[in-house]
Amino acid sequence: MELQDKTFEDYQKTYQHSVDKPEEFWAGIAENFYWRRKWNNVLSWNFKEPAIKWFEGAKVNITENCLDRHIYNLGDKPAIIWEPNDPNEAYRVLSYKQLLGKVEQFANVLKNNGIHKGDRVCLYLPMVPELAIAVLACARIGAIHSVVFGGFSAQSIADRINDATCKLVITADGGFRGTKTIDLKNIVDDALVQCKSVERVIVLTRTRTPVAMLKGRDVWWEDEIKKVETQGNPAYPAEEMDAEDTLFILYTSGSTGKPKGVVHTTGGYMVYTGYTFSNAFQYQPGEVYFCTADIGWITGHSYIIYGPLSQGATSLMFEGVPSWPDSGRLWDIVAKHRVNIIYTAPTAIRSLMAAGDEYVEGKDLSSITKLGSVGEPLNEEAWHWFDEKIGKGKAPIVDTYWQTETGGFLISPIAGVTPTKPGYALLPLPGVQPILVDEQGAEITGNGVSGNLCIKFPWPGMLRTTWGDHERCRQTYFSTYENLYFTGDGCLRDESGYYRITGRVDDVLNVSGHRIGTAEVENAINMHSDVVESAVVGYPHPVKGQGIYAFVVSGEHHQIDTELARQDINKTVARIIGAIAKPDKIQFVSGLPKTRSGKIMRRILRKIAEGDTSNLGDTSTLLDPEVVNEIKAGALTGEKTS
Ligand code: WTA
């Protein structure tokens, strides 16, 4: 079966087939991949436990699909083009043959350092080719990778390492981001004070920042490579994996407690990312594809590494930031490497739009054929700017809606095949069965309606469990509504049946496309010695999508120096979670609006944070209604106050 639908009629036919005969449909799609042994059973599932198995009995290794099988036809074609942070530093190109060589070499390094199939490996690296190499080397030997985004703090790394009991950490001395250098190894050292399971740390040289290298624990990447070279660079045949063996863990925030380790398995994830990449972007051989995400997030896993490489694409990786040396950097990269497809985030589009059109004008963007967006709703203004200034009105925009848990796109236009509509993720991809429900779980049928977005049938890329805590997976995604996967998002289906995601309906924030749980931020704020309690809500932010607004009940320090007290709290949050979770606004209050049973009325705080205090609804059930007036009077307006 073809991976790409070529016309809208094709899409409609494929979609119908995928709903009528899902197993036949997915088996047909899976035929496009290389399996050591085919499956006995395409799918078995129930959403109660949940227990979901795709391609059971099949034997496969995802790196054979991403590398080995391309060598004959595409061996000398670029697999990865790497653009460094500093435009004056030389860029690098790794052909499929070279990438395979490096992955095998590093697989040997992993073996030499005692890593076996099933072991967990934590990766905390900058956006350099070695990150992709290390990810693929783990997959090659069957080790489970857990990539931690470079913006997380030592505490967050320690939590993730301990949750997965990682044996090995792979990091770098430091990483470059714009004018900043981030001391990755030092941060890892702080984390490892709390981590007993880690036996070895492999350190890549990037910034050559001074680092502590502990005898018996820490080794240099380059030295380990030399050892493999003196062994004669032996080939490393891919480990044979069961389709349902775990490929990786990726931690993500929810509405309660600590981040959970979303578990993706091998066969279904491979099929799903490869298929959705090929179809939604209508990838054509030879096209240069540039995803601006960081590999520390799911977008980087699925659509920088696995999806594009399984399709023999050329994937461009960028180490730096869109605003340095100036806000024209992405467009310089497009011109320099003749990029055809650019896949980015609304927050990046909005900030580049705000920087001014002078950074786009005069740039050669003639190579662009398709555009993509992910992470949060792409508002209409940004959609039009992207379309006109970057796509010159001739590049279809795919606004891809999906989640860490879904592995790949759920709802998205197909470039040039389905219509597009600003602000809309449009239509489900083949194999995806969305349904809107009301609070009680009753299906909302028809068009021109809104509800909570659920999926009623499994797709191969979905999460299987949360690491070490299956009950949490059931609770979070499969218990709100019976027999449905609940996304946590609200959604509108317009008169034409097109889907528009309206944002989270739970206590999860989306700040610059980063998912952050309000409870997580509150816990971090409450760690500050002077804080009694706090409540965190989101508010609309012109660039970030959502900003973080914290209401804090604190001791006396803030009365002496409010600004300093805010900075202290921000430092605390940066230590506990990472700089990405720092509140944009901190308002000190004498109490929080609570019901008589002690529940914080977030609805009221959300309204105040949004600057809409005209109608706060019923406040009569509050323990102390007076506190609301005080909070209203002290509300922080404007974009940023801390
Ligand atoms: C939001 C990122 C609107 C949504 C791949 C989802 C979107 C959360 C879109 C997942 C989109 C992602 N339109 N909202 N195109 N894409 N979201 O796990 O709220 O980091 O639940 O995965 O981002 O974020 P995550």
XYZ file of C-alpha atoms and ligand atoms in Angstrom:
667
model
C 0.000 0.000 0.000
C 1.232 3.482 -0.893
C 2.319 5.698 1.986
C 1.175 8.912 0.332
C -2.308 9.982 -0.638
C -2.040 11.988 -3.837
C -5.467 13.598 -4.056
C -8.233 14.508 -1.644
C -10.275 11.610 -3.048
C -7.328 9.284 -2.335
C -7.247 10.536 1.217
C -10.978 10.005 1.677
C -10.756 6.486 0.323
C -7.733 5.628 2.442
C -9.394 7.099 5.499
C -12.538 5.062 4.994
C -10.498 1.907 4.500
C -8.499 2.634 7.674
C -11.727 2.869 9.682
C -13.495 -0.080 8.055
C -10.527 -2.433 8.161
C -7.857 -0.974 10.454
C -5.793 -4.124 10.661
C -5.716 -4.638 6.924
C -4.869 -0.965 6.456
C -1.972 -0.928 8.921
C -0.609 -4.246 7.687
C -0.515 -2.694 4.214
C 1.351 0.361 5.519
C 3.742 -1.836 7.528
C 4.695 -3.693 4.330
C 6.715 -0.593 3.426
C 9.204 -1.336 6.208
C 11.880 -3.955 6.688
C 11.015 -6.695 9.180
C 13.350 -9.529 10.093
C 10.223 -11.532 10.727
C 6.598 -10.581 10.053
C 3.921 -10.330 12.738
C 1.503 -13.061 13.781
C -1.144 -10.568 14.717
C -1.555 -6.942 13.594
C -3.374 -5.677 16.669
C -4.742 -6.746 20.003
C -6.108 -4.154 22.367
C -8.294 -2.974 25.150
C -8.385 0.539 26.587
C -9.479 -0.725 29.991
C -6.122 -1.837 31.343
C -4.878 -0.498 28.820
C -3.178 -3.285 26.846
C -2.198 -2.406 23.309
C -0.039 -4.536 21.037
C 0.803 -3.868 17.426
C 2.545 -6.279 15.070
C 2.946 -8.925 17.767
C 5.471 -11.607 16.989
C 7.351 -9.427 14.499
C 11.122 -9.038 14.771
C 12.609 -5.729 13.767
C 15.245 -3.114 14.492
C 14.331 0.478 13.771
C 17.916 1.408 12.841
C 17.921 -1.157 10.044
C 14.967 0.767 8.682
C 16.568 4.157 9.267
C 20.055 3.246 8.010
C 20.990 -0.175 6.622
C 18.150 -0.496 4.151
C 19.045 2.820 2.504
C 22.724 2.078 1.978
C 22.368 0.471 -1.438
C 20.326 3.262 -3.037
C 21.028 6.276 -0.888
C 24.391 5.477 0.715
C 26.045 8.684 -0.404
C 22.980 10.912 0.054
C 22.985 13.212 3.080
C 21.090 11.759 6.015
C 21.909 14.620 8.365
C 22.981 18.147 7.590
C 24.132 19.864 10.738
C 24.137 23.638 11.030
C 26.184 24.883 14.008
C 25.192 27.615 16.432
C 27.840 29.956 15.018
C 27.255 30.516 11.297
C 31.019 30.969 10.843
C 31.771 27.464 12.032
C 31.813 24.800 9.321
C 28.571 22.849 8.883
C 28.670 19.071 8.678
C 27.029 16.581 6.372
C 26.692 12.897 7.207
C 25.708 10.611 4.363
C 23.640 7.535 5.153
C 26.790 5.433 4.860
C 28.722 7.705 7.206
C 25.887 7.883 9.701
C 25.584 4.098 9.774
C 29.345 3.853 10.334
C 29.172 6.274 13.256
C 26.153 4.577 14.788
C 27.881 1.189 14.631
C 31.011 2.711 16.100
C 29.101 4.206 18.999
C 27.120 0.988 19.474
C 30.504 -0.602 20.097
C 31.310 2.141 22.606
C 28.081 1.341 24.438
C 28.941 -2.358 24.451
C 32.476 -1.651 25.689
C 30.915 0.304 28.531
C 28.723 -2.553 29.647
C 25.419 -1.523 28.082
C 23.080 -4.316 27.022
C 19.648 -4.687 25.493
C 17.022 -3.303 27.869
C 19.407 -1.065 29.860
C 18.343 2.563 30.244
C 20.607 5.323 28.989
C 20.080 9.010 29.754
C 21.136 11.523 27.091
C 21.714 15.157 28.017
C 23.379 16.678 24.984
C 23.327 19.785 22.816
C 21.882 19.659 19.291
C 24.938 18.125 17.639
C 25.022 15.108 15.288
C 26.402 13.013 18.145
C 23.010 13.278 19.859
C 21.332 11.611 16.868
C 24.194 9.110 16.683
C 23.836 8.209 20.373
C 20.048 7.851 20.094
C 20.398 5.531 17.101
C 23.236 3.569 18.714
C 21.000 2.867 21.723
C 18.237 1.701 19.397
C 20.731 -0.445 17.493
C 21.738 -2.438 20.549
C 18.256 -2.396 22.066
C 19.106 -0.092 24.967
C 16.266 2.212 25.988
C 17.070 5.898 25.556
C 15.739 8.630 27.753
C 16.656 11.999 26.285
C 16.445 14.954 28.659
C 16.095 18.414 27.129
C 19.160 20.610 27.759
C 17.044 23.260 29.499
C 16.164 21.057 32.469
C 17.848 21.470 35.837
C 20.048 19.003 37.738
C 17.080 18.084 39.925
C 14.943 17.267 36.898
C 17.707 15.137 35.407
C 18.143 13.287 38.698
C 14.390 12.599 38.930
C 14.374 11.194 35.407
C 17.526 9.115 35.860
C 16.221 7.642 39.109
C 12.763 6.915 37.760
C 14.235 4.883 34.909
C 17.284 3.629 36.878
C 19.660 4.601 34.081
C 23.083 2.946 34.053
C 24.754 5.376 31.730
C 24.599 9.099 31.056
C 25.836 10.595 27.806
C 26.500 14.312 27.936
C 28.877 16.991 26.672
C 31.185 19.401 28.439
C 28.854 22.158 27.322
C 26.507 23.367 24.646
C 26.229 26.572 22.623
C 22.930 28.395 22.325
C 23.201 31.841 20.802
C 25.681 33.822 22.914
C 25.309 31.469 25.866
C 27.286 28.416 26.854
C 25.460 25.854 28.962
C 27.671 23.778 31.239
C 25.984 20.468 30.670
C 28.532 18.241 32.401
C 28.533 20.374 35.540
C 24.758 20.152 35.687
C 24.971 16.373 35.253
C 27.535 16.213 38.072
C 25.079 18.018 40.357
C 22.358 15.567 39.361
C 24.489 12.477 39.891
C 24.986 13.223 43.577
C 21.470 11.793 43.881
C 21.752 8.938 41.383
C 23.018 5.577 42.552
C 22.225 3.625 39.401
C 24.660 5.487 37.142
C 27.906 3.587 36.596
C 29.359 5.526 33.705
C 29.261 8.979 32.111
C 30.429 9.515 28.528
C 31.385 13.129 27.865
C 31.525 14.609 24.376
C 33.794 17.588 23.749
C 31.925 20.537 22.337
C 32.696 23.781 24.174
C 35.830 22.570 25.982
C 34.551 24.147 29.155
C 36.532 22.908 32.168
C 34.822 19.888 33.672
C 35.432 17.484 36.540
C 36.202 13.994 35.236
C 35.833 11.370 37.950
C 38.130 8.380 37.718
C 36.251 5.133 37.234
C 33.018 6.886 36.275
C 33.638 9.517 33.593
C 35.180 8.899 30.183
C 35.588 11.086 27.099
C 33.546 10.255 24.003
C 36.603 10.778 21.785
C 38.775 8.344 23.790
C 36.090 5.687 23.619
C 35.870 6.120 19.845
C 39.651 5.694 19.577
C 39.372 2.395 21.445
C 36.834 1.148 18.923
C 39.122 2.279 16.103
C 41.994 0.272 17.545
C 39.614 -2.692 17.691
C 39.326 -2.223 13.902
C 35.875 -0.593 13.926
C 33.942 -3.849 13.980
C 30.498 -3.800 12.386
C 27.620 -3.847 14.833
C 24.697 -5.806 13.425
C 21.399 -4.525 14.754
C 19.952 -6.353 17.742
C 16.788 -8.244 16.896
C 13.899 -6.635 18.770
C 10.315 -7.679 19.314
C 7.883 -5.193 17.818
C 6.621 -4.463 21.331
C 10.051 -4.065 22.979
C 10.502 -0.597 24.467
C 12.367 1.791 22.181
C 12.487 4.827 24.445
C 11.151 6.714 27.419
C 10.402 10.416 27.205
C 9.272 12.354 30.250
C 6.412 14.776 29.947
C 4.316 16.913 32.260
C 0.773 16.229 33.270
C -1.726 17.927 35.502
C -0.553 16.183 38.645
C 2.691 15.277 40.355
C 6.030 14.693 38.744
C 6.578 14.219 35.013
C 5.847 10.725 33.810
C 7.914 8.551 31.508
C 5.931 7.987 28.341
C 6.917 4.615 26.879
C 7.052 4.013 23.141
C 7.735 0.609 21.637
C 9.555 -0.348 18.470
C 7.426 -1.639 15.604
C 4.311 0.487 15.840
C 6.242 3.678 16.535
C 8.481 3.035 13.531
C 5.539 2.473 11.191
C 3.595 5.419 12.548
C 6.364 8.040 12.437
C 7.563 6.933 8.998
C 4.062 6.856 7.563
C 2.871 10.185 8.977
C 6.106 11.935 7.982
C 5.870 10.672 4.427
C 2.182 11.386 3.982
C 1.629 14.710 5.787
C 4.727 16.344 4.278
C 4.422 14.487 0.966
C 8.156 14.038 1.199
C 9.838 13.705 -2.209
C 13.253 12.052 -2.694
C 16.058 14.598 -2.494
C 14.118 17.208 -0.543
C 15.932 18.889 2.342
C 13.747 18.865 5.431
C 14.433 21.158 8.396
C 12.687 20.653 11.728
C 13.646 23.373 14.209
C 12.687 21.387 17.333
C 15.156 20.069 19.877
C 15.695 16.307 20.010
C 14.946 16.603 23.740
C 11.245 16.787 22.844
C 9.037 14.263 21.049
C 9.084 16.344 17.865
C 12.816 15.824 17.603
C 12.549 12.094 18.260
C 9.798 11.456 15.734
C 10.448 14.098 13.103
C 14.175 14.842 13.148
C 15.421 11.310 13.680
C 13.124 8.328 13.252
C 10.411 9.460 10.824
C 12.614 11.218 8.261
C 15.460 8.687 8.402
C 13.168 5.686 7.975
C 12.006 7.428 4.780
C 15.534 8.087 3.481
C 15.072 11.837 3.884
C 17.716 14.498 4.430
C 17.130 15.888 7.907
C 18.669 19.209 8.856
C 19.641 19.671 12.504
C 20.287 23.128 13.930
C 22.312 23.671 17.077
C 21.426 27.300 17.747
C 18.463 29.605 18.219
C 16.323 31.428 15.612
C 17.230 34.858 17.005
C 21.027 34.683 16.806
C 23.099 36.305 15.348
C 19.831 37.928 14.295
C 16.199 37.071 13.656
C 16.961 36.115 10.066
C 18.953 33.044 11.040
C 16.371 30.419 10.033
C 15.973 32.057 6.637
C 19.743 32.175 6.176
C 19.810 28.445 6.853
C 17.031 27.875 4.336
C 18.995 29.782 1.687
C 22.342 28.185 2.553
C 21.123 24.586 2.414
C 18.292 25.053 -0.101
C 15.755 23.806 2.443
C 12.492 22.553 0.927
C 10.410 21.803 3.989
C 10.525 23.771 7.219
C 8.728 22.459 10.302
C 8.638 24.819 13.262
C 6.537 26.087 16.172
C 3.997 28.913 16.492
C 6.043 30.600 19.209
C 9.047 30.816 16.863
C 6.868 32.125 14.047
C 5.342 34.771 16.308
C 8.662 35.967 17.678
C 10.213 36.195 14.204
C 7.118 37.997 12.978
C 7.451 40.459 15.867
C 11.138 41.037 15.054
C 10.116 42.642 11.776
C 9.937 41.759 8.099
C 13.352 43.235 7.400
C 14.863 39.925 8.553
C 12.978 38.050 5.849
C 13.208 40.517 3.002
C 15.961 39.786 0.525
C 16.429 36.211 1.768
C 16.305 33.534 -0.896
C 13.433 31.315 0.177
C 12.714 30.032 -3.315
C 13.547 26.436 -2.369
C 10.631 26.168 0.062
C 7.807 23.895 -1.053
C 6.044 22.990 2.196
C 5.652 24.398 5.703
C 4.706 22.805 9.009
C 3.844 23.836 12.541
C 3.478 22.032 15.858
C 3.162 22.529 19.584
C 0.193 24.789 20.100
C -2.566 26.352 18.067
C -1.161 28.369 15.172
C -3.136 31.586 15.454
C -4.476 33.138 12.294
C -2.164 36.148 12.219
C 0.913 33.946 12.484
C -0.547 31.499 9.959
C -0.931 34.262 7.364
C 2.528 35.683 8.015
C 4.076 32.227 7.647
C 2.089 31.627 4.472
C 2.832 34.977 2.834
C 6.333 35.888 3.996
C 7.904 32.438 4.143
C 5.834 30.275 1.805
C 5.169 33.164 -0.608
C 1.603 31.908 -0.829
C 2.616 28.728 -2.648
C 3.715 26.380 0.126
C 0.922 24.492 1.905
C 1.042 24.725 5.705
C 0.495 21.560 7.696
C -0.610 22.437 11.218
C 0.132 19.108 12.853
C -1.698 18.264 16.049
C -0.245 15.537 18.239
C 1.382 14.810 21.615
C 4.338 13.108 23.265
C 1.937 10.272 24.030
C 0.697 9.865 20.466
C 4.161 9.340 18.957
C 3.205 11.106 15.738
C 0.634 13.334 14.049
C -3.025 12.626 14.790
C -4.828 15.461 13.068
C -3.104 17.340 10.273
C -3.536 18.540 6.738
C -1.733 16.554 4.054
C 0.443 19.016 2.151
C -1.152 20.015 -1.129
C -3.682 17.188 -0.896
C -6.247 18.211 1.691
C -7.442 21.807 2.056
C -5.935 24.046 4.728
C -7.670 26.527 6.981
C -5.857 28.991 9.267
C -6.073 27.866 12.891
C -7.180 24.356 11.976
C -5.344 21.053 12.229
C -8.055 20.076 9.803
C -8.719 16.350 9.448
C -7.563 13.138 11.108
C -4.858 11.250 9.280
C -5.807 7.776 8.066
C -5.999 5.375 10.992
C -6.975 8.036 13.535
C -10.535 8.059 14.871
C -11.230 11.252 16.836
C -14.397 11.802 18.792
C -15.673 14.786 20.763
C -17.338 14.146 24.095
C -19.046 16.234 26.753
C -18.062 16.268 30.435
C -20.052 13.092 31.032
C -18.393 11.284 28.162
C -21.370 11.347 25.828
C -20.373 11.662 22.191
C -21.072 15.007 20.558
C -21.991 14.257 16.987
C -22.507 16.468 13.980
C -20.663 19.561 12.845
C -20.375 23.030 14.314
C -19.769 21.586 17.791
C -17.110 21.651 20.527
C -16.040 19.159 23.133
C -13.198 17.271 24.716
C -11.044 15.472 22.205
C -10.688 11.711 22.544
C -9.554 8.933 20.228
C -11.649 5.816 20.119
C -9.420 3.318 18.346
C -5.707 2.557 18.795
C -3.054 3.707 16.332
C 0.418 2.133 16.103
C 2.347 5.142 17.497
C 0.449 5.502 20.762
C 2.067 5.159 24.169
C 1.872 1.720 25.758
C 2.453 2.648 29.388
C 4.161 5.113 31.688
C 7.480 3.796 32.929
C 7.221 1.855 36.170
C 3.629 2.893 36.819
C 1.054 1.400 34.505
C -1.801 2.498 36.748
C -0.805 6.121 36.227
C -1.073 5.625 32.476
C -4.547 4.178 32.871
C -5.619 6.932 35.247
C -4.282 9.777 33.133
C -5.399 8.769 29.664
C -7.943 5.955 29.823
C -10.063 6.504 32.928
C -11.703 9.898 32.328
C -13.931 8.421 29.641
C -14.628 4.746 29.317
C -12.999 3.014 26.357
C -11.472 6.219 25.030
C -8.005 7.728 24.982
C -8.392 11.258 26.365
C -5.999 13.850 24.935
C -6.581 16.567 27.548
C -7.377 19.014 24.741
C -10.526 20.870 23.862
C -11.558 20.888 20.236
C -14.046 22.398 17.829
C -15.399 20.708 14.722
C -16.647 23.329 12.289
C -19.458 23.185 9.758
C -17.193 21.453 7.224
C -16.108 18.844 9.765
C -12.653 20.417 10.180
C -10.961 20.218 13.561
C -9.588 23.168 15.488
C -7.703 22.478 18.702
C -8.668 25.042 21.314
C -6.109 24.206 23.999
C -5.732 22.124 27.138
C -8.753 21.573 29.301
C -6.673 20.255 32.204
C -4.078 21.985 34.372
C -1.317 21.721 31.811
C 0.246 24.878 30.384
C 1.798 25.264 26.981
C 4.543 27.856 27.249
C 6.443 28.453 24.014
C 5.343 24.996 22.964
C 6.771 23.457 26.154
C 4.371 21.440 28.230
C 4.442 22.390 31.881
C 2.105 21.213 34.633
C 0.760 23.897 36.961
C 1.101 21.494 39.905
C 4.745 20.962 39.056
C 5.445 24.709 39.084
C 3.498 25.116 42.324
C 5.534 22.354 43.958
C 8.721 24.090 42.870
C 7.581 27.493 44.155
C 6.518 25.921 47.439
C 10.053 24.617 47.933
C 11.143 28.195 48.592
C 11.589 28.602 52.339
C 9.505 31.760 52.566
C 6.532 30.469 50.582
C 3.428 29.230 52.369
C 1.450 28.186 49.334
C 0.900 29.110 45.723
C -1.418 28.697 42.773
C -0.267 28.787 39.174
C -2.401 29.477 36.117
C -1.761 30.363 32.493
C -2.614 33.623 30.746
C -2.492 34.559 27.060
C 0.965 35.727 26.001
C 1.556 37.281 22.574
C 4.733 35.339 21.794
C 4.818 32.364 24.151
C 1.185 31.426 23.605
C 0.750 31.104 27.340
C 2.620 32.786 30.144
C 2.912 31.505 33.704
C 1.137 33.551 36.399
C 1.856 32.610 40.003
C -0.189 33.766 43.007
C 2.022 33.346 46.029
C 1.282 33.477 49.745
C 4.589 34.201 51.369
C 6.232 35.288 54.628
C 7.580 38.763 55.167
C 10.512 38.915 52.776
C 8.508 40.224 49.858
C 7.379 43.206 51.897
C 10.979 44.277 52.301
C 11.978 43.886 48.664
C 9.306 42.539 46.334
C 11.531 42.346 43.285
C 14.217 40.405 45.085
C 11.634 38.034 46.525
C 10.366 37.370 42.999
C 13.868 36.675 41.783
C 14.419 34.261 44.664
C 11.312 32.360 43.690
C 12.370 32.290 40.057
C 15.763 30.922 41.043
C 14.079 28.236 43.069
C 11.908 27.184 40.148
C 14.908 27.189 37.807
C 16.737 24.902 40.250
C 13.892 22.488 40.744
C 12.592 22.264 37.153
C 14.624 24.466 34.821
C 14.557 28.010 33.485
C 11.702 27.137 31.105
C 9.282 26.911 34.031
C 10.035 30.306 35.618
C 6.824 32.299 36.185
C 6.391 35.387 34.015
C 4.387 37.070 36.754
C 4.433 36.613 40.487
C 1.764 38.311 42.555
C 2.089 38.170 46.329
C -1.276 37.719 47.982
C -2.415 37.261 51.557
C -4.565 34.244 50.730
C -5.922 32.167 47.861
C -9.595 31.887 46.936
C -10.703 28.550 48.324
C -13.945 26.708 48.695
C -15.050 25.686 52.162
C -13.588 22.266 51.476
C -10.212 23.868 50.817
C -10.103 23.566 47.038
C -8.424 26.461 45.213
C -10.827 28.122 42.779
C -8.554 28.267 39.775
C -11.324 29.478 37.525
C -11.282 32.808 39.381
C -7.502 33.081 39.321
C -7.426 32.287 35.617
C -9.868 35.121 34.928
C -7.837 37.563 36.994
C -4.634 36.478 35.238
C -6.315 36.998 31.886
C -7.197 40.527 32.995
C -10.908 39.814 32.800
C -12.377 40.606 36.186
C -15.768 41.780 34.989
C -17.524 38.511 35.664
C -15.871 36.181 38.102
C -18.934 33.997 38.428
C -20.283 32.786 41.702
C -17.905 33.568 44.560
C -20.407 32.951 47.335
C -19.090 29.462 48.041
C -15.693 30.872 48.910
C -14.317 30.584 52.391
C -13.208 34.217 52.283
C -14.741 36.172 49.383
C -12.842 39.301 50.465
C -9.549 37.812 49.297
C -10.781 37.995 45.712
C -11.073 41.778 45.862
C -7.572 42.064 47.221
C -6.194 39.830 44.452
C -8.124 41.775 41.819
C -6.736 45.065 43.112
C -3.174 43.809 43.043
C -3.377 41.998 39.690
C -0.349 42.374 37.480
C -1.135 43.630 34.043
C 1.131 44.006 31.045
C 3.341 41.385 29.556
C 6.036 40.761 32.078
C 6.737 41.874 35.594
C 9.492 39.624 36.779
C -0.592 21.072 22.060
C 4.064 18.183 21.025
C -2.874 22.969 18.774
C -1.794 20.310 22.602
C 4.032 17.412 19.703
C -1.185 18.977 22.986
C -1.244 21.631 19.699
C 0.174 19.372 23.472
C -0.752 21.323 18.416
C 1.188 18.276 23.334
C -1.388 21.924 17.290
C 0.428 20.282 19.895
N -2.444 22.734 17.519
N -2.312 22.447 19.863
N -0.972 21.724 16.042
N 0.291 20.488 18.585
N -0.478 20.977 20.593
O 3.454 16.514 24.291
O -2.296 20.981 23.720
O 4.902 18.548 23.905
O -1.916 18.284 23.971
O 3.775 17.317 22.039
O 0.545 20.498 22.673
O 2.472 18.724 23.652
P 3.718 17.765 23.537
